[in-house]
Amino acid sequence: MIALLGLLVGVVVGLVAQPDVPLSLQPYLPIAVVAALDAVFGGFRAFLDGIFDDKVFVVSFLSNVVIAAAIVWVGDKLGVGGQLSTGVIVVLGIRIFSNVAAIRRHLFHA
């Protein structure tokens, strides 16, 4: 319940404050969002499997975002940022769909 309340407060504050993302960080924002979604779906899957640990979730959430952004940053420095961004999105997308499939199987027994 606390997490849902925190999410609601965060959405409301974001809508009211309307923060601007600096131009230098804009290429990394979609990657960070997809990495965060991967951690959220993985946490929900772990919850349904009865093995959820809040410390593991927080570490997974933060490390996913930092590592994904770091990979894209290195790609930008090497001149292949677009290709590495695509690679990160594909890998995280596969993980997200895998977790969603497991969640679906758990909830609907199908």
PDB file of C-alpha atoms in Angstrom:
ATOM      1  CA  MET A   1       0.000   0.000   0.000  1.00  0.00           C
ATOM      2  CA  ILE A   2       2.872   2.336   0.768  1.00  0.00           C
ATOM      3  CA  ALA A   3       4.348   1.728  -2.694  1.00  0.00           C
ATOM      4  CA  LEU A   4       1.064   2.608  -4.396  1.00  0.00           C
ATOM      5  CA  LEU A   5       0.749   5.746  -2.302  1.00  0.00           C
ATOM      6  CA  GLY A   6       4.327   6.699  -3.180  1.00  0.00           C
ATOM      7  CA  LEU A   7       3.602   6.107  -6.866  1.00  0.00           C
ATOM      8  CA  LEU A   8       0.487   8.262  -6.701  1.00  0.00           C
ATOM      9  CA  VAL A   9       2.326  11.079  -4.909  1.00  0.00           C
ATOM     10  CA  GLY A  10       5.168  10.874  -7.430  1.00  0.00           C
ATOM     11  CA  VAL A  11       2.802  11.097 -10.394  1.00  0.00           C
ATOM     12  CA  VAL A  12       0.950  14.056  -8.883  1.00  0.00           C
ATOM     13  CA  VAL A  13       4.192  15.906  -8.062  1.00  0.00           C
ATOM     14  CA  GLY A  14       5.481  15.211 -11.586  1.00  0.00           C
ATOM     15  CA  LEU A  15       2.307  16.538 -13.174  1.00  0.00           C
ATOM     16  CA  VAL A  16       2.271  19.661 -10.996  1.00  0.00           C
ATOM     17  CA  ALA A  17       5.996  20.444 -11.129  1.00  0.00           C
ATOM     18  CA  GLN A  18       6.485  19.459 -14.792  1.00  0.00           C
ATOM     19  CA  PRO A  19      10.255  18.981 -14.496  1.00  0.00           C
ATOM     20  CA  ASP A  20      12.431  19.520 -17.561  1.00  0.00           C
ATOM     21  CA  VAL A  21      14.987  16.911 -18.521  1.00  0.00           C
ATOM     22  CA  PRO A  22      18.264  18.515 -19.634  1.00  0.00           C
ATOM     23  CA  LEU A  23      19.068  17.976 -23.307  1.00  0.00           C
ATOM     24  CA  SER A  24      22.241  16.090 -22.421  1.00  0.00           C
ATOM     25  CA  LEU A  25      20.237  13.480 -20.471  1.00  0.00           C
ATOM     26  CA  GLN A  26      17.306  13.061 -22.868  1.00  0.00           C
ATOM     27  CA  PRO A  27      18.837  10.151 -24.834  1.00  0.00           C
ATOM     28  CA  TYR A  28      19.187   8.181 -21.597  1.00  0.00           C
ATOM     29  CA  LEU A  29      15.665   8.716 -20.230  1.00  0.00           C
ATOM     30  CA  PRO A  30      13.849   6.108 -22.383  1.00  0.00           C
ATOM     31  CA  ILE A  31      16.563   3.562 -21.596  1.00  0.00           C
ATOM     32  CA  ALA A  32      16.253   4.288 -17.877  1.00  0.00           C
ATOM     33  CA  VAL A  33      12.456   3.948 -18.017  1.00  0.00           C
ATOM     34  CA  VAL A  34      12.637   0.575 -19.794  1.00  0.00           C
ATOM     35  CA  ALA A  35      15.278  -0.631 -17.313  1.00  0.00           C
ATOM     36  CA  ALA A  36      13.070   0.475 -14.418  1.00  0.00           C
ATOM     37  CA  LEU A  37      10.061  -1.305 -15.941  1.00  0.00           C
ATOM     38  CA  ASP A  38      12.137  -4.477 -16.187  1.00  0.00           C
ATOM     39  CA  ALA A  39      12.875  -4.282 -12.468  1.00  0.00           C
ATOM     40  CA  VAL A  40       9.219  -3.567 -11.618  1.00  0.00           C
ATOM     41  CA  PHE A  41       7.902  -6.527 -13.615  1.00  0.00           C
ATOM     42  CA  GLY A  42      10.647  -8.732 -12.187  1.00  0.00           C
ATOM     43  CA  GLY A  43       9.683  -7.632  -8.681  1.00  0.00           C
ATOM     44  CA  PHE A  44       6.012  -8.354  -9.323  1.00  0.00           C
ATOM     45  CA  ARG A  45       6.909 -11.789 -10.687  1.00  0.00           C
ATOM     46  CA  ALA A  46       9.022 -12.475  -7.587  1.00  0.00           C
ATOM     47  CA  PHE A  47       6.123 -11.344  -5.399  1.00  0.00           C
ATOM     48  CA  LEU A  48       3.761 -13.783  -7.099  1.00  0.00           C
ATOM     49  CA  ASP A  49       6.358 -16.547  -6.766  1.00  0.00           C
ATOM     50  CA  GLY A  50       6.665 -15.763  -3.045  1.00  0.00           C
ATOM     51  CA  ILE A  51      10.369 -14.861  -3.208  1.00  0.00           C
ATOM     52  CA  PHE A  52      10.176 -11.051  -3.233  1.00  0.00           C
ATOM     53  CA  ASP A  53      12.834  -9.251  -1.218  1.00  0.00           C
ATOM     54  CA  ASP A  54      12.644  -5.479  -0.965  1.00  0.00           C
ATOM     55  CA  LYS A  55      16.418  -5.038  -0.734  1.00  0.00           C
ATOM     56  CA  VAL A  56      16.961  -7.124  -3.852  1.00  0.00           C
ATOM     57  CA  PHE A  57      14.273  -5.108  -5.633  1.00  0.00           C
ATOM     58  CA  VAL A  58      15.850  -1.745  -4.773  1.00  0.00           C
ATOM     59  CA  VAL A  59      19.320  -2.914  -5.792  1.00  0.00           C
ATOM     60  CA  SER A  60      17.940  -4.433  -9.005  1.00  0.00           C
ATOM     61  CA  PHE A  61      15.978  -1.284  -9.818  1.00  0.00           C
ATOM     62  CA  LEU A  62      18.923   1.065  -9.315  1.00  0.00           C
ATOM     63  CA  SER A  63      21.519  -1.185 -10.930  1.00  0.00           C
ATOM     64  CA  ASN A  64      19.328  -1.818 -14.002  1.00  0.00           C
ATOM     65  CA  VAL A  65      18.917   1.916 -14.570  1.00  0.00           C
ATOM     66  CA  VAL A  66      22.575   2.769 -13.959  1.00  0.00           C
ATOM     67  CA  ILE A  67      23.987  -0.093 -16.029  1.00  0.00           C
ATOM     68  CA  ALA A  68      21.624   0.505 -18.966  1.00  0.00           C
ATOM     69  CA  ALA A  69      22.422   4.222 -18.981  1.00  0.00           C
ATOM     70  CA  ALA A  70      26.152   3.497 -18.670  1.00  0.00           C
ATOM     71  CA  ILE A  71      26.062   1.133 -21.657  1.00  0.00           C
ATOM     72  CA  VAL A  72      24.365   3.789 -23.778  1.00  0.00           C
ATOM     73  CA  TRP A  73      26.787   6.461 -22.527  1.00  0.00           C
ATOM     74  CA  VAL A  74      29.771   4.301 -23.495  1.00  0.00           C
ATOM     75  CA  GLY A  75      28.134   3.724 -26.872  1.00  0.00           C
ATOM     76  CA  ASP A  76      27.752   7.481 -27.332  1.00  0.00           C
ATOM     77  CA  LYS A  77      31.433   7.982 -26.538  1.00  0.00           C
ATOM     78  CA  LEU A  78      32.374   5.270 -29.063  1.00  0.00           C
ATOM     79  CA  GLY A  79      30.017   6.673 -31.684  1.00  0.00           C
ATOM     80  CA  VAL A  80      27.652   3.687 -31.633  1.00  0.00           C
ATOM     81  CA  GLY A  81      25.097   4.950 -29.107  1.00  0.00           C
ATOM     82  CA  GLY A  82      22.126   4.192 -31.345  1.00  0.00           C
ATOM     83  CA  GLN A  83      23.137   0.580 -31.839  1.00  0.00           C
ATOM     84  CA  LEU A  84      23.785   0.009 -28.150  1.00  0.00           C
ATOM     85  CA  SER A  85      20.503   1.727 -27.261  1.00  0.00           C
ATOM     86  CA  THR A  86      18.708  -0.672 -29.569  1.00  0.00           C
ATOM     87  CA  GLY A  87      20.543  -3.615 -28.031  1.00  0.00           C
ATOM     88  CA  VAL A  88      19.661  -2.566 -24.498  1.00  0.00           C
ATOM     89  CA  ILE A  89      15.998  -2.050 -25.452  1.00  0.00           C
ATOM     90  CA  VAL A  90      15.845  -5.484 -27.130  1.00  0.00           C
ATOM     91  CA  VAL A  91      17.407  -7.288 -24.173  1.00  0.00           C
ATOM     92  CA  LEU A  92      15.276  -5.507 -21.582  1.00  0.00           C
ATOM     93  CA  GLY A  93      12.189  -5.928 -23.769  1.00  0.00           C
ATOM     94  CA  ILE A  94      12.754  -9.686 -23.910  1.00  0.00           C
ATOM     95  CA  ARG A  95      13.103  -9.765 -20.118  1.00  0.00           C
ATOM     96  CA  ILE A  96       9.947  -7.685 -19.661  1.00  0.00           C
ATOM     97  CA  PHE A  97       7.905  -9.935 -21.940  1.00  0.00           C
ATOM     98  CA  SER A  98       9.307 -13.020 -20.211  1.00  0.00           C
ATOM     99  CA  ASN A  99       8.278 -11.656 -16.819  1.00  0.00           C
ATOM    100  CA  VAL A 100       4.845 -10.634 -18.107  1.00  0.00           C
ATOM    101  CA  ALA A 101       4.344 -14.139 -19.538  1.00  0.00           C
ATOM    102  CA  ALA A 102       5.235 -15.665 -16.160  1.00  0.00           C
ATOM    103  CA  ILE A 103       2.876 -13.239 -14.403  1.00  0.00           C
ATOM    104  CA  ARG A 104       0.099 -14.132 -16.835  1.00  0.00           C
ATOM    105  CA  ARG A 105       0.668 -17.844 -16.283  1.00  0.00           C
ATOM    106  CA  HIS A 106       0.627 -17.334 -12.529  1.00  0.00           C
ATOM    107  CA  LEU A 107      -2.530 -15.197 -12.469  1.00  0.00           C
ATOM    108  CA  PHE A 108      -4.584 -16.970 -15.102  1.00  0.00           C
ATOM    109  CA  HIS A 109      -3.050 -20.476 -14.933  1.00  0.00           C
ATOM    110  CA  ALA A 110      -2.678 -20.349 -18.692  1.00  0.00           C
TER     111      ALA A 110
END
